[in-house]
Structure formats: C-alpha cells, structure tokens
mmCIF file with all atom_site columns, C-alpha atoms in Angstrom:
data_model
loop_
_atom_site.group_PDB
_atom_site.id
_atom_site.type_symbol
_atom_site.label_atom_id
_atom_site.label_alt_id
_atom_site.label_comp_id
_atom_site.label_asym_id
_atom_site.label_entity_id
_atom_site.label_seq_id
_atom_site.pdbx_PDB_ins_code
_atom_site.Cartn_x
_atom_site.Cartn_y
_atom_site.Cartn_z
_atom_site.occupancy
_atom_site.B_iso_or_equiv
_atom_site.pdbx_formal_charge
_atom_site.auth_seq_id
_atom_site.auth_comp_id
_atom_site.auth_asym_id
_atom_site.auth_atom_id
_atom_site.pdbx_PDB_model_num
ATOM 1   C CA . LYS S 1 1   ? -0.702  29.276 -4.926  1.00 0.00 ? 1   LYS S CA 1
ATOM 2   C CA . ASN S 1 2   ? 2.383   27.302 -5.961  1.00 0.00 ? 2   ASN S CA 1
ATOM 3   C CA . GLN S 1 3   ? 1.665   25.348 -9.089  1.00 0.00 ? 3   GLN S CA 1
ATOM 4   C CA . VAL S 1 4   ? 3.453   23.014 -11.458 1.00 0.00 ? 4   VAL S CA 1
ATOM 5   C CA . GLU S 1 5   ? 1.897   22.417 -14.877 1.00 0.00 ? 5   GLU S CA 1
ATOM 6   C CA . GLN S 1 6   ? 3.130   19.672 -17.188 1.00 0.00 ? 6   GLN S CA 1
ATOM 7   C CA . SER S 1 7   ? 2.441   19.153 -20.857 1.00 0.00 ? 7   SER S CA 1
ATOM 8   C CA . PRO S 1 8   ? 1.453   17.185 -22.732 1.00 0.00 ? 8   PRO S CA 1
ATOM 9   C CA . GLN S 1 9   ? -0.670  15.040 -20.435 1.00 0.00 ? 9   GLN S CA 1
ATOM 10  C CA . SER S 1 10  ? 0.298   11.987 -22.476 1.00 0.00 ? 10  SER S CA 1
ATOM 11  C CA . LEU S 1 11  ? 2.143   11.095 -25.634 1.00 0.00 ? 11  LEU S CA 1
ATOM 12  C CA . ILE S 1 12  ? 2.932   8.082  -27.788 1.00 0.00 ? 12  ILE S CA 1
ATOM 13  C CA . ILE S 1 13  ? 6.230   7.748  -29.627 1.00 0.00 ? 13  ILE S CA 1
ATOM 14  C CA . LEU S 1 14  ? 7.893   5.085  -31.714 1.00 0.00 ? 14  LEU S CA 1
ATOM 15  C CA . GLU S 1 15  ? 10.911  3.277  -30.353 1.00 0.00 ? 15  GLU S CA 1
ATOM 16  C CA . GLY S 1 16  ? 14.116  5.053  -31.291 1.00 0.00 ? 16  GLY S CA 1
ATOM 17  C CA . LYS S 1 17  ? 12.504  8.480  -31.610 1.00 0.00 ? 17  LYS S CA 1
ATOM 18  C CA . ASN S 1 18  ? 13.118  11.501 -29.382 1.00 0.00 ? 18  ASN S CA 1
ATOM 19  C CA . CYS S 1 19  ? 10.592  13.433 -27.337 1.00 0.00 ? 19  CYS S CA 1
ATOM 20  C CA . THR S 1 20  ? 10.452  16.485 -25.090 1.00 0.00 ? 20  THR S CA 1
ATOM 21  C CA . LEU S 1 21  ? 8.268   17.017 -22.052 1.00 0.00 ? 21  LEU S CA 1
ATOM 22  C CA . GLN S 1 22  ? 7.468   20.446 -20.660 1.00 0.00 ? 22  GLN S CA 1
ATOM 23  C CA . CYS S 1 23  ? 7.093   21.790 -17.130 1.00 0.00 ? 23  CYS S CA 1
ATOM 24  C CA . ASN S 1 24  ? 5.995   25.323 -16.179 1.00 0.00 ? 24  ASN S CA 1
ATOM 25  C CA . TYR S 1 25  ? 5.937   26.412 -12.570 1.00 0.00 ? 25  TYR S CA 1
ATOM 26  C CA . THR S 1 26  ? 4.925   29.346 -10.415 1.00 0.00 ? 26  THR S CA 1
ATOM 27  C CA . VAL S 1 27  ? 6.588   28.148 -7.202  1.00 0.00 ? 27  VAL S CA 1
ATOM 28  C CA . SER S 1 28  ? 8.296   30.824 -5.157  1.00 0.00 ? 28  SER S CA 1
ATOM 29  C CA . PRO S 1 29  ? 10.785  30.892 -3.591  1.00 0.00 ? 29  PRO S CA 1
ATOM 30  C CA . PHE S 1 30  ? 12.689  28.455 -5.798  1.00 0.00 ? 30  PHE S CA 1
ATOM 31  C CA . SER S 1 31  ? 15.458  26.147 -4.655  1.00 0.00 ? 31  SER S CA 1
ATOM 32  C CA . ASN S 1 32  ? 15.581  23.259 -7.103  1.00 0.00 ? 32  ASN S CA 1
ATOM 33  C CA . LEU S 1 33  ? 13.635  21.371 -9.727  1.00 0.00 ? 33  LEU S CA 1
ATOM 34  C CA . ARG S 1 34  ? 13.558  17.601 -10.008 1.00 0.00 ? 34  ARG S CA 1
ATOM 35  C CA . TRP S 1 35  ? 12.370  15.189 -12.644 1.00 0.00 ? 35  TRP S CA 1
ATOM 36  C CA . TYR S 1 36  ? 11.189  11.760 -11.591 1.00 0.00 ? 36  TYR S CA 1
ATOM 37  C CA . LYS S 1 37  ? 10.286  8.650  -13.560 1.00 0.00 ? 37  LYS S CA 1
ATOM 38  C CA . GLN S 1 38  ? 7.440   6.523  -12.269 1.00 0.00 ? 38  GLN S CA 1
ATOM 39  C CA . ASP S 1 39  ? 6.875   3.073  -13.706 1.00 0.00 ? 39  ASP S CA 1
ATOM 40  C CA . THR S 1 40  ? 3.411   1.585  -13.406 1.00 0.00 ? 40  THR S CA 1
ATOM 41  C CA . GLY S 1 41  ? 2.876   0.188  -9.914  1.00 0.00 ? 41  GLY S CA 1
ATOM 42  C CA . ARG S 1 42  ? 6.133   1.603  -8.577  1.00 0.00 ? 42  ARG S CA 1
ATOM 43  C CA . GLY S 1 43  ? 7.221   4.690  -6.701  1.00 0.00 ? 43  GLY S CA 1
ATOM 44  C CA . PRO S 1 44  ? 8.851   7.688  -8.410  1.00 0.00 ? 44  PRO S CA 1
ATOM 45  C CA . VAL S 1 45  ? 12.586  7.456  -9.005  1.00 0.00 ? 45  VAL S CA 1
ATOM 46  C CA . SER S 1 46  ? 14.761  10.543 -9.332  1.00 0.00 ? 46  SER S CA 1
ATOM 47  C CA . LEU S 1 47  ? 16.267  11.288 -12.767 1.00 0.00 ? 47  LEU S CA 1
ATOM 48  C CA . THR S 1 48  ? 17.763  14.742 -12.302 1.00 0.00 ? 48  THR S CA 1
ATOM 49  C CA . ILE S 1 49  ? 17.867  17.617 -9.859  1.00 0.00 ? 49  ILE S CA 1
ATOM 50  C CA . MET S 1 50  ? 18.821  21.181 -10.839 1.00 0.00 ? 50  MET S CA 1
ATOM 51  C CA . THR S 1 51  ? 19.383  24.240 -8.716  1.00 0.00 ? 51  THR S CA 1
ATOM 52  C CA . PHE S 1 52  ? 18.904  27.856 -9.758  1.00 0.00 ? 52  PHE S CA 1
ATOM 53  C CA . SER S 1 53  ? 22.385  28.136 -11.270 1.00 0.00 ? 53  SER S CA 1
ATOM 54  C CA . GLU S 1 54  ? 22.187  24.998 -13.413 1.00 0.00 ? 54  GLU S CA 1
ATOM 55  C CA . ASN S 1 55  ? 20.488  25.091 -16.800 1.00 0.00 ? 55  ASN S CA 1
ATOM 56  C CA . THR S 1 56  ? 21.222  21.583 -18.081 1.00 0.00 ? 56  THR S CA 1
ATOM 57  C CA . LYS S 1 57  ? 21.677  18.205 -16.484 1.00 0.00 ? 57  LYS S CA 1
ATOM 58  C CA . SER S 1 58  ? 21.886  14.785 -18.086 1.00 0.00 ? 58  SER S CA 1
ATOM 59  C CA . ASN S 1 59  ? 21.332  11.263 -16.874 1.00 0.00 ? 59  ASN S CA 1
ATOM 60  C CA . GLY S 1 60  ? 22.069  8.846  -19.695 1.00 0.00 ? 60  GLY S CA 1
ATOM 61  C CA . ARG S 1 61  ? 19.515  9.404  -22.440 1.00 0.00 ? 61  ARG S CA 1
ATOM 62  C CA . TYR S 1 62  ? 17.589  11.899 -20.282 1.00 0.00 ? 62  TYR S CA 1
ATOM 63  C CA . THR S 1 63  ? 18.499  15.585 -20.470 1.00 0.00 ? 63  THR S CA 1
ATOM 64  C CA . ALA S 1 64  ? 16.744  18.178 -18.370 1.00 0.00 ? 64  ALA S CA 1
ATOM 65  C CA . THR S 1 65  ? 16.919  21.922 -18.969 1.00 0.00 ? 65  THR S CA 1
ATOM 66  C CA . LEU S 1 66  ? 15.933  24.769 -16.707 1.00 0.00 ? 66  LEU S CA 1
ATOM 67  C CA . ASP S 1 67  ? 15.180  28.413 -17.449 1.00 0.00 ? 67  ASP S CA 1
ATOM 68  C CA . ALA S 1 68  ? 14.690  29.970 -14.023 1.00 0.00 ? 68  ALA S CA 1
ATOM 69  C CA . ASP S 1 69  ? 13.860  33.355 -15.548 1.00 0.00 ? 69  ASP S CA 1
ATOM 70  C CA . THR S 1 70  ? 10.825  32.068 -17.452 1.00 0.00 ? 70  THR S CA 1
ATOM 71  C CA . LYS S 1 71  ? 10.155  29.331 -14.861 1.00 0.00 ? 71  LYS S CA 1
ATOM 72  C CA . GLN S 1 72  ? 10.215  26.574 -17.433 1.00 0.00 ? 72  GLN S CA 1
ATOM 73  C CA . SER S 1 73  ? 11.894  23.203 -17.587 1.00 0.00 ? 73  SER S CA 1
ATOM 74  C CA . SER S 1 74  ? 11.971  20.451 -20.152 1.00 0.00 ? 74  SER S CA 1
ATOM 75  C CA . LEU S 1 75  ? 12.955  16.800 -20.152 1.00 0.00 ? 75  LEU S CA 1
ATOM 76  C CA . HIS S 1 76  ? 14.303  15.408 -23.397 1.00 0.00 ? 76  HIS S CA 1
ATOM 77  C CA . ILE S 1 77  ? 14.417  11.678 -24.011 1.00 0.00 ? 77  ILE S CA 1
ATOM 78  C CA . THR S 1 78  ? 16.830  10.614 -26.729 1.00 0.00 ? 78  THR S CA 1
ATOM 79  C CA . ALA S 1 79  ? 16.519  7.424  -28.776 1.00 0.00 ? 79  ALA S CA 1
ATOM 80  C CA . SER S 1 80  ? 13.565  6.159  -26.772 1.00 0.00 ? 80  SER S CA 1
ATOM 81  C CA . GLN S 1 81  ? 13.344  2.560  -25.623 1.00 0.00 ? 81  GLN S CA 1
ATOM 82  C CA . LEU S 1 82  ? 10.366  0.450  -24.587 1.00 0.00 ? 82  LEU S CA 1
ATOM 83  C CA . SER S 1 83  ? 11.558  0.751  -20.992 1.00 0.00 ? 83  SER S CA 1
ATOM 84  C CA . ASP S 1 84  ? 11.034  4.514  -21.173 1.00 0.00 ? 84  ASP S CA 1
ATOM 85  C CA . SER S 1 85  ? 7.272   3.924  -21.050 1.00 0.00 ? 85  SER S CA 1
ATOM 86  C CA . ALA S 1 86  ? 6.341   5.554  -17.741 1.00 0.00 ? 86  ALA S CA 1
ATOM 87  C CA . SER S 1 87  ? 4.979   8.676  -16.138 1.00 0.00 ? 87  SER S CA 1
ATOM 88  C CA . TYR S 1 88  ? 7.429   11.572 -15.798 1.00 0.00 ? 88  TYR S CA 1
ATOM 89  C CA . ILE S 1 89  ? 6.877   13.957 -12.936 1.00 0.00 ? 89  ILE S CA 1
ATOM 90  C CA . CYS S 1 90  ? 8.245   17.476 -12.505 1.00 0.00 ? 90  CYS S CA 1
ATOM 91  C CA . VAL S 1 91  ? 8.743   18.562 -8.898  1.00 0.00 ? 91  VAL S CA 1
ATOM 92  C CA . VAL S 1 92  ? 9.717   22.023 -7.652  1.00 0.00 ? 92  VAL S CA 1
ATOM 93  C CA . SER S 1 93  ? 11.186  22.686 -4.208  1.00 0.00 ? 93  SER S CA 1
ATOM 94  C CA . PRO S 1 94  ? 11.207  26.023 -2.378  1.00 0.00 ? 94  PRO S CA 1
ATOM 95  C CA . GLY S 1 95  ? 14.109  24.728 -0.272  1.00 0.00 ? 95  GLY S CA 1
ATOM 96  C CA . ASP S 1 96  ? 12.271  22.696 2.336   1.00 0.00 ? 96  ASP S CA 1
ATOM 97  C CA . TYR S 1 97  ? 9.945   19.727 2.506   1.00 0.00 ? 97  TYR S CA 1
ATOM 98  C CA . LYS S 1 98  ? 7.085   21.561 0.765   1.00 0.00 ? 98  LYS S CA 1
ATOM 99  C CA . LEU S 1 99  ? 7.555   20.096 -2.686  1.00 0.00 ? 99  LEU S CA 1
ATOM 100 C CA . SER S 1 100 ? 5.091   20.989 -5.461  1.00 0.00 ? 100 SER S CA 1
ATOM 101 C CA . PHE S 1 101 ? 4.383   18.080 -7.800  1.00 0.00 ? 101 PHE S CA 1
ATOM 102 C CA . GLY S 1 102 ? 3.119   18.212 -11.348 1.00 0.00 ? 102 GLY S CA 1
ATOM 103 C CA . ALA S 1 103 ? 0.444   15.713 -12.398 1.00 0.00 ? 103 ALA S CA 1
ATOM 104 C CA . GLY S 1 104 ? 2.900   14.023 -14.743 1.00 0.00 ? 104 GLY S CA 1
ATOM 105 C CA . THR S 1 105 ? 3.224   13.190 -18.437 1.00 0.00 ? 105 THR S CA 1
ATOM 106 C CA . THR S 1 106 ? 2.535   9.610  -19.443 1.00 0.00 ? 106 THR S CA 1
ATOM 107 C CA . VAL S 1 107 ? 4.895   8.416  -22.162 1.00 0.00 ? 107 VAL S CA 1
ATOM 108 C CA . THR S 1 108 ? 4.138   5.292  -24.160 1.00 0.00 ? 108 THR S CA 1
ATOM 109 C CA . VAL S 1 109 ? 6.876   3.936  -26.406 1.00 0.00 ? 109 VAL S CA 1
ATOM 110 C CA . ARG S 1 110 ? 5.669   1.626  -29.188 1.00 0.00 ? 110 ARG S CA 1
ATOM 111 C CA . ALA S 1 111 ? 7.810   -0.874 -31.056 1.00 0.00 ? 111 ALA S CA 1
ATOM 112 C CA . ASP Z 2 1   ? 17.309  1.088  -4.416  1.00 0.00 ? 1   ASP Z CA 1
ATOM 113 C CA . ALA Z 2 2   ? 16.795  2.998  -1.187  1.00 0.00 ? 2   ALA Z CA 1
ATOM 114 C CA . GLY Z 2 3   ? 15.627  0.658  1.586   1.00 0.00 ? 3   GLY Z CA 1
ATOM 115 C CA . ILE Z 2 4   ? 11.983  1.600  1.943   1.00 0.00 ? 4   ILE Z CA 1
ATOM 116 C CA . THR Z 2 5   ? 9.280   -0.983 2.472   1.00 0.00 ? 5   THR Z CA 1
ATOM 117 C CA . GLN Z 2 6   ? 5.589   -0.203 2.548   1.00 0.00 ? 6   GLN Z CA 1
ATOM 118 C CA . SER Z 2 7   ? 2.997   -2.600 3.883   1.00 0.00 ? 7   SER Z CA 1
ATOM 119 C CA . PRO Z 2 8   ? 0.517   -3.751 2.931   1.00 0.00 ? 8   PRO Z CA 1
ATOM 120 C CA . ARG Z 2 9   ? 0.929   -3.209 -0.821  1.00 0.00 ? 9   ARG Z CA 1
ATOM 121 C CA . HIS Z 2 10  ? -2.789  -3.599 -1.433  1.00 0.00 ? 10  HIS Z CA 1
ATOM 122 C CA . LYS Z 2 11  ? -5.772  -3.305 0.867   1.00 0.00 ? 11  LYS Z CA 1
ATOM 123 C CA . VAL Z 2 12  ? -9.527  -3.272 0.427   1.00 0.00 ? 12  VAL Z CA 1
ATOM 124 C CA . THR Z 2 13  ? -11.660 -2.223 3.359   1.00 0.00 ? 13  THR Z CA 1
ATOM 125 C CA . GLU Z 2 14  ? -15.067 -0.807 4.201   1.00 0.00 ? 14  GLU Z CA 1
ATOM 126 C CA . THR Z 2 15  ? -16.131 2.721  5.027   1.00 0.00 ? 15  THR Z CA 1
ATOM 127 C CA . GLY Z 2 16  ? -15.855 3.502  8.722   1.00 0.00 ? 16  GLY Z CA 1
ATOM 128 C CA . THR Z 2 17  ? -13.125 1.007  9.540   1.00 0.00 ? 17  THR Z CA 1
ATOM 129 C CA . PRO Z 2 18  ? -9.714  2.053  10.865  1.00 0.00 ? 18  PRO Z CA 1
ATOM 130 C CA . VAL Z 2 19  ? -6.724  1.435  8.595   1.00 0.00 ? 19  VAL Z CA 1
ATOM 131 C CA . THR Z 2 20  ? -3.000  1.627  9.353   1.00 0.00 ? 20  THR Z CA 1
ATOM 132 C CA . LEU Z 2 21  ? -0.295  1.727  6.711   1.00 0.00 ? 21  LEU Z CA 1
ATOM 133 C CA . ARG Z 2 22  ? 3.323   1.124  7.575   1.00 0.00 ? 22  ARG Z CA 1
ATOM 134 C CA . CYS Z 2 23  ? 6.513   2.529  6.147   1.00 0.00 ? 23  CYS Z CA 1
ATOM 135 C CA . HIS Z 2 24  ? 9.828   0.995  7.146   1.00 0.00 ? 24  HIS Z CA 1
ATOM 136 C CA . GLN Z 2 25  ? 13.253  2.373  6.167   1.00 0.00 ? 25  GLN Z CA 1
ATOM 137 C CA . THR Z 2 26  ? 16.733  0.980  6.600   1.00 0.00 ? 26  THR Z CA 1
ATOM 138 C CA . GLU Z 2 27  ? 18.558  4.192  5.582   1.00 0.00 ? 27  GLU Z CA 1
ATOM 139 C CA . ASN Z 2 28  ? 18.438  5.928  8.981   1.00 0.00 ? 28  ASN Z CA 1
ATOM 140 C CA . HIS Z 2 29  ? 17.060  9.088  7.357   1.00 0.00 ? 29  HIS Z CA 1
ATOM 141 C CA . ARG Z 2 30  ? 15.682  11.756 9.641   1.00 0.00 ? 30  ARG Z CA 1
ATOM 142 C CA . TYR Z 2 31  ? 12.813  12.855 7.438   1.00 0.00 ? 31  TYR Z CA 1
ATOM 143 C CA . MET Z 2 32  ? 9.889   10.648 6.451   1.00 0.00 ? 32  MET Z CA 1
ATOM 144 C CA . TYR Z 2 33  ? 6.809   11.621 4.470   1.00 0.00 ? 33  TYR Z CA 1
ATOM 145 C CA . TRP Z 2 34  ? 3.398   10.286 3.544   1.00 0.00 ? 34  TRP Z CA 1
ATOM 146 C CA . TYR Z 2 35  ? 1.844   11.298 0.223   1.00 0.00 ? 35  TYR Z CA 1
ATOM 147 C CA . ARG Z 2 36  ? -1.262  10.324 -1.655  1.00 0.00 ? 36  ARG Z CA 1
ATOM 148 C CA . GLN Z 2 37  ? -1.471  10.089 -5.440  1.00 0.00 ? 37  GLN Z CA 1
ATOM 149 C CA . ASP Z 2 38  ? -4.755  10.456 -7.289  1.00 0.00 ? 38  ASP Z CA 1
ATOM 150 C CA . PRO Z 2 39  ? -5.453  10.551 -11.040 1.00 0.00 ? 39  PRO Z CA 1
ATOM 151 C CA . GLY Z 2 40  ? -5.024  14.030 -12.477 1.00 0.00 ? 40  GLY Z CA 1
ATOM 152 C CA . HIS Z 2 41  ? -3.268  15.297 -9.364  1.00 0.00 ? 41  HIS Z CA 1
ATOM 153 C CA . GLY Z 2 42  ? 0.342   15.552 -8.381  1.00 0.00 ? 42  GLY Z CA 1
ATOM 154 C CA . LEU Z 2 43  ? 1.429   13.815 -5.224  1.00 0.00 ? 43  LEU Z CA 1
ATOM 155 C CA . ARG Z 2 44  ? 0.080   15.626 -2.181  1.00 0.00 ? 44  ARG Z CA 1
ATOM 156 C CA . LEU Z 2 45  ? 1.710   15.655 1.229   1.00 0.00 ? 45  LEU Z CA 1
ATOM 157 C CA . ILE Z 2 46  ? -0.393  14.234 4.063   1.00 0.00 ? 46  ILE Z CA 1
ATOM 158 C CA . HIS Z 2 47  ? 2.004   14.320 7.014   1.00 0.00 ? 47  HIS Z CA 1
ATOM 159 C CA . TYR Z 2 48  ? 5.721   14.350 7.521   1.00 0.00 ? 48  TYR Z CA 1
ATOM 160 C CA . SER Z 2 49  ? 8.152   13.599 10.330  1.00 0.00 ? 49  SER Z CA 1
ATOM 161 C CA . TYR Z 2 50  ? 11.446  15.273 11.135  1.00 0.00 ? 50  TYR Z CA 1
ATOM 162 C CA . GLY Z 2 51  ? 12.442  12.899 13.914  1.00 0.00 ? 51  GLY Z CA 1
ATOM 163 C CA . VAL Z 2 52  ? 11.181  10.366 16.427  1.00 0.00 ? 52  VAL Z CA 1
ATOM 164 C CA . LYS Z 2 53  ? 7.899   11.638 17.859  1.00 0.00 ? 53  LYS Z CA 1
ATOM 165 C CA . ASP Z 2 54  ? 8.218   14.821 15.760  1.00 0.00 ? 54  ASP Z CA 1
ATOM 166 C CA . THR Z 2 55  ? 5.511   15.104 13.128  1.00 0.00 ? 55  THR Z CA 1
ATOM 167 C CA . ASP Z 2 56  ? 3.586   17.832 11.368  1.00 0.00 ? 56  ASP Z CA 1
ATOM 168 C CA . LYS Z 2 57  ? 0.694   18.213 8.962   1.00 0.00 ? 57  LYS Z CA 1
ATOM 169 C CA . GLY Z 2 58  ? 0.855   18.523 5.211   1.00 0.00 ? 58  GLY Z CA 1
ATOM 170 C CA . GLU Z 2 59  ? -1.675  20.026 2.830   1.00 0.00 ? 59  GLU Z CA 1
ATOM 171 C CA . VAL Z 2 60  ? -4.222  17.170 2.960   1.00 0.00 ? 60  VAL Z CA 1
ATOM 172 C CA . SER Z 2 61  ? -4.012  15.952 6.560   1.00 0.00 ? 61  SER Z CA 1
ATOM 173 C CA . ASP Z 2 62  ? -7.713  15.908 7.477   1.00 0.00 ? 62  ASP Z CA 1
ATOM 174 C CA . GLY Z 2 63  ? -8.833  12.391 8.404   1.00 0.00 ? 63  GLY Z CA 1
ATOM 175 C CA . TYR Z 2 64  ? -5.278  11.109 8.839   1.00 0.00 ? 64  TYR Z CA 1
ATOM 176 C CA . SER Z 2 65  ? -2.937  10.724 11.794  1.00 0.00 ? 65  SER Z CA 1
ATOM 177 C CA . VAL Z 2 66  ? 0.663   9.524  12.000  1.00 0.00 ? 66  VAL Z CA 1
ATOM 178 C CA . SER Z 2 67  ? 3.091   8.180  14.542  1.00 0.00 ? 67  SER Z CA 1
ATOM 179 C CA . ARG Z 2 68  ? 6.826   7.688  14.598  1.00 0.00 ? 68  ARG Z CA 1
ATOM 180 C CA . SER Z 2 69  ? 8.118   5.847  17.665  1.00 0.00 ? 69  SER Z CA 1
ATOM 181 C CA . LYS Z 2 70  ? 11.328  4.661  15.991  1.00 0.00 ? 70  LYS Z CA 1
ATOM 182 C CA . THR Z 2 71  ? 13.579  6.212  13.358  1.00 0.00 ? 71  THR Z CA 1
ATOM 183 C CA . GLU Z 2 72  ? 12.851  3.416  10.920  1.00 0.00 ? 72  GLU Z CA 1
ATOM 184 C CA . ASP Z 2 73  ? 9.051   3.269  11.145  1.00 0.00 ? 73  ASP Z CA 1
ATOM 185 C CA . PHE Z 2 74  ? 6.405   5.800  10.157  1.00 0.00 ? 74  PHE Z CA 1
ATOM 186 C CA . LEU Z 2 75  ? 2.754   4.801  10.457  1.00 0.00 ? 75  LEU Z CA 1
ATOM 187 C CA . LEU Z 2 76  ? -0.217  6.409  8.724   1.00 0.00 ? 76  LEU Z CA 1
ATOM 188 C CA . THR Z 2 77  ? -3.656  5.822  10.249  1.00 0.00 ? 77  THR Z CA 1
ATOM 189 C CA . LEU Z 2 78  ? -7.068  6.491  8.820   1.00 0.00 ? 78  LEU Z CA 1
ATOM 190 C CA . GLU Z 2 79  ? -9.210  6.579  11.951  1.00 0.00 ? 79  GLU Z CA 1
ATOM 191 C CA . SER Z 2 80  ? -12.493 6.018  10.102  1.00 0.00 ? 80  SER Z CA 1
ATOM 192 C CA . ALA Z 2 81  ? -11.921 5.389  6.417   1.00 0.00 ? 81  ALA Z CA 1
ATOM 193 C CA . THR Z 2 82  ? -14.087 7.165  3.838   1.00 0.00 ? 82  THR Z CA 1
ATOM 194 C CA . SER Z 2 83  ? -14.437 6.506  0.111   1.00 0.00 ? 83  SER Z CA 1
ATOM 195 C CA . SER Z 2 84  ? -12.621 9.778  -0.637  1.00 0.00 ? 84  SER Z CA 1
ATOM 196 C CA . GLN Z 2 85  ? -9.516  8.247  0.899   1.00 0.00 ? 85  GLN Z CA 1
ATOM 197 C CA . THR Z 2 86  ? -9.329  5.614  -1.818  1.00 0.00 ? 86  THR Z CA 1
ATOM 198 C CA . SER Z 2 87  ? -5.919  6.332  -3.299  1.00 0.00 ? 87  SER Z CA 1
ATOM 199 C CA . VAL Z 2 88  ? -2.360  5.163  -3.715  1.00 0.00 ? 88  VAL Z CA 1
ATOM 200 C CA . TYR Z 2 89  ? -0.251  6.092  -0.709  1.00 0.00 ? 89  TYR Z CA 1
ATOM 201 C CA . PHE Z 2 90  ? 3.490   6.635  -0.976  1.00 0.00 ? 90  PHE Z CA 1
ATOM 202 C CA . CYS Z 2 91  ? 6.054   6.906  1.744   1.00 0.00 ? 91  CYS Z CA 1
ATOM 203 C CA . ALA Z 2 92  ? 9.264   8.837  1.094   1.00 0.00 ? 92  ALA Z CA 1
ATOM 204 C CA . ILE Z 2 93  ? 12.475  9.480  2.991   1.00 0.00 ? 93  ILE Z CA 1
ATOM 205 C CA . GLY Z 2 94  ? 15.064  12.242 2.840   1.00 0.00 ? 94  GLY Z CA 1
ATOM 206 C CA . SER Z 2 95  ? 17.902  13.780 4.787   1.00 0.00 ? 95  SER Z CA 1
ATOM 207 C CA . ASP Z 2 96  ? 18.381  17.093 3.021   1.00 0.00 ? 96  ASP Z CA 1
ATOM 208 C CA . SER Z 2 97  ? 15.935  19.434 1.336   1.00 0.00 ? 97  SER Z CA 1
ATOM 209 C CA . ASN Z 2 98  ? 18.191  19.594 -1.734  1.00 0.00 ? 98  ASN Z CA 1
ATOM 210 C CA . GLN Z 2 99  ? 18.507  15.836 -2.151  1.00 0.00 ? 99  GLN Z CA 1
ATOM 211 C CA . PRO Z 2 100 ? 15.931  13.759 -4.008  1.00 0.00 ? 100 PRO Z CA 1
ATOM 212 C CA . GLN Z 2 101 ? 13.451  12.076 -1.821  1.00 0.00 ? 101 GLN Z CA 1
ATOM 213 C CA . HIS Z 2 102 ? 13.379  8.322  -2.216  1.00 0.00 ? 102 HIS Z CA 1
ATOM 214 C CA . PHE Z 2 103 ? 9.960   6.754  -2.515  1.00 0.00 ? 103 PHE Z CA 1
ATOM 215 C CA . GLY Z 2 104 ? 8.547   3.393  -1.576  1.00 0.00 ? 104 GLY Z CA 1
ATOM 216 C CA . ASP Z 2 105 ? 6.482   1.425  -4.076  1.00 0.00 ? 105 ASP Z CA 1
ATOM 217 C CA . GLY Z 2 106 ? 3.163   2.489  -2.616  1.00 0.00 ? 106 GLY Z CA 1
ATOM 218 C CA . THR Z 2 107 ? 0.076   1.021  -0.995  1.00 0.00 ? 107 THR Z CA 1
ATOM 219 C CA . ARG Z 2 108 ? -3.054  0.822  -3.122  1.00 0.00 ? 108 ARG Z CA 1
ATOM 220 C CA . LEU Z 2 109 ? -5.993  1.373  -0.760  1.00 0.00 ? 109 LEU Z CA 1
ATOM 221 C CA . SER Z 2 110 ? -9.595  0.879  -1.822  1.00 0.00 ? 110 SER Z CA 1
ATOM 222 C CA . ILE Z 2 111 ? -12.421 1.864  0.516   1.00 0.00 ? 111 ILE Z CA 1
ATOM 223 C CA . LEU Z 2 112 ? -15.804 0.507  -0.413  1.00 0.00 ? 112 LEU Z CA 1
#
C-alpha cells in the first residue's frame, strides 16, 4: 500500500528559529513530491514540487529536499515567522491523479 | 489565488438527510476532485472528474455520488448522511498530473 509518513506530528519553535520537517514515502511508481502549507480553516497551498531528478527546491524561506533513492524528503523553514504557523503536508504522486497525502506536521511559531 | 469557490462553507445536518456540496471553478480546468480531511489522516480522494459527465471513484467513495454537468461545477452528494461522514470536504482542480492541484477553502460538514 502506498504510504506517506510525516514527522514530527507537531512542533513548537520560537520566532526567528529554523526547523526541519521530515517525509518518508513508499509510493511506487514515483513521479513527483509536493509540499503544501495549510493554514487553519483554509485549503492547502502548494509550496514546492520536485520530480525524480530534482533534489532541492526553494520557495522563499522554504527549502525542500528529495532523496529518491531512500524515499525521503524534508522541508526546511528558515528564520521562522508567526505566519509560518500552519500544517505542512507532504504529497507524493505516481504520475496521475492518485496522490498519496501525509497526515501533516503542525508547526506553531511562538513570539 | 486559483478561482475555486466551495459552498456552503459550513453545514450542520441530521443523520439520514441528503446533502449536496458545490464546487465552482473559474479556471476552466479539466480535472476536478473531491477530498475529505479527517484528524490523523491525510486527505483522501472521494471522487474525481476528468470532464463534463466523466467521473470516477476514489478510495473512499462509498456513500457519495457526484455530478458534473458543466466544466465549472462539480457537485458532491451524500444521499443519506451518516455520522461517519462528518468531515471537512475539499474540492481541488488541476490540468496536469505534474502540476500542483489548487484547493478550495473547504466545507465543514457536521452530521448529528
């Protein structure tokens, strides 16, 4: 069964600090991996998308990495801001509509 | 923001009643999707559409039906709502399997 596991389930960080979220997957075949940010009461919004040949992609203070050999990805948030408080969701695509979603990591940034 | 509107945004209803949720897009995308999101679970696909009148089931389709009579509208119907269908429902659109799907802001449905 295709699975996407995210860790930690939740974390609290102080404003200005960095953090890294992890995503391990067993989805096969693999086409691309996406990270989404979901604010409370809103729909997920895409941060990055990486295909098999890409191992790093940045979007402002968000940097995603991908190791397709070990089937691991991470999302690094640099110099966190209060607005980074959200759930971050890892999504793996086999190349069609059958996306596999992780349960998400809830990040809380404290002043 | 991608032009996706879900309605209603919140609904409370009783077990056994029919419920219809609406998703409206202004992007003219071919593909539309309905997901549900529950605590501790990733989003799960209920149904999707690949064109007008063309729909297919996702992994959690039991108890749900859909219709798409126009490109811009995708309806999700719970024929006889049950408490297990209490959830947040998200509509998404996409035109390419390698492009991020754009999501609406969800409908929070409570079935008492």
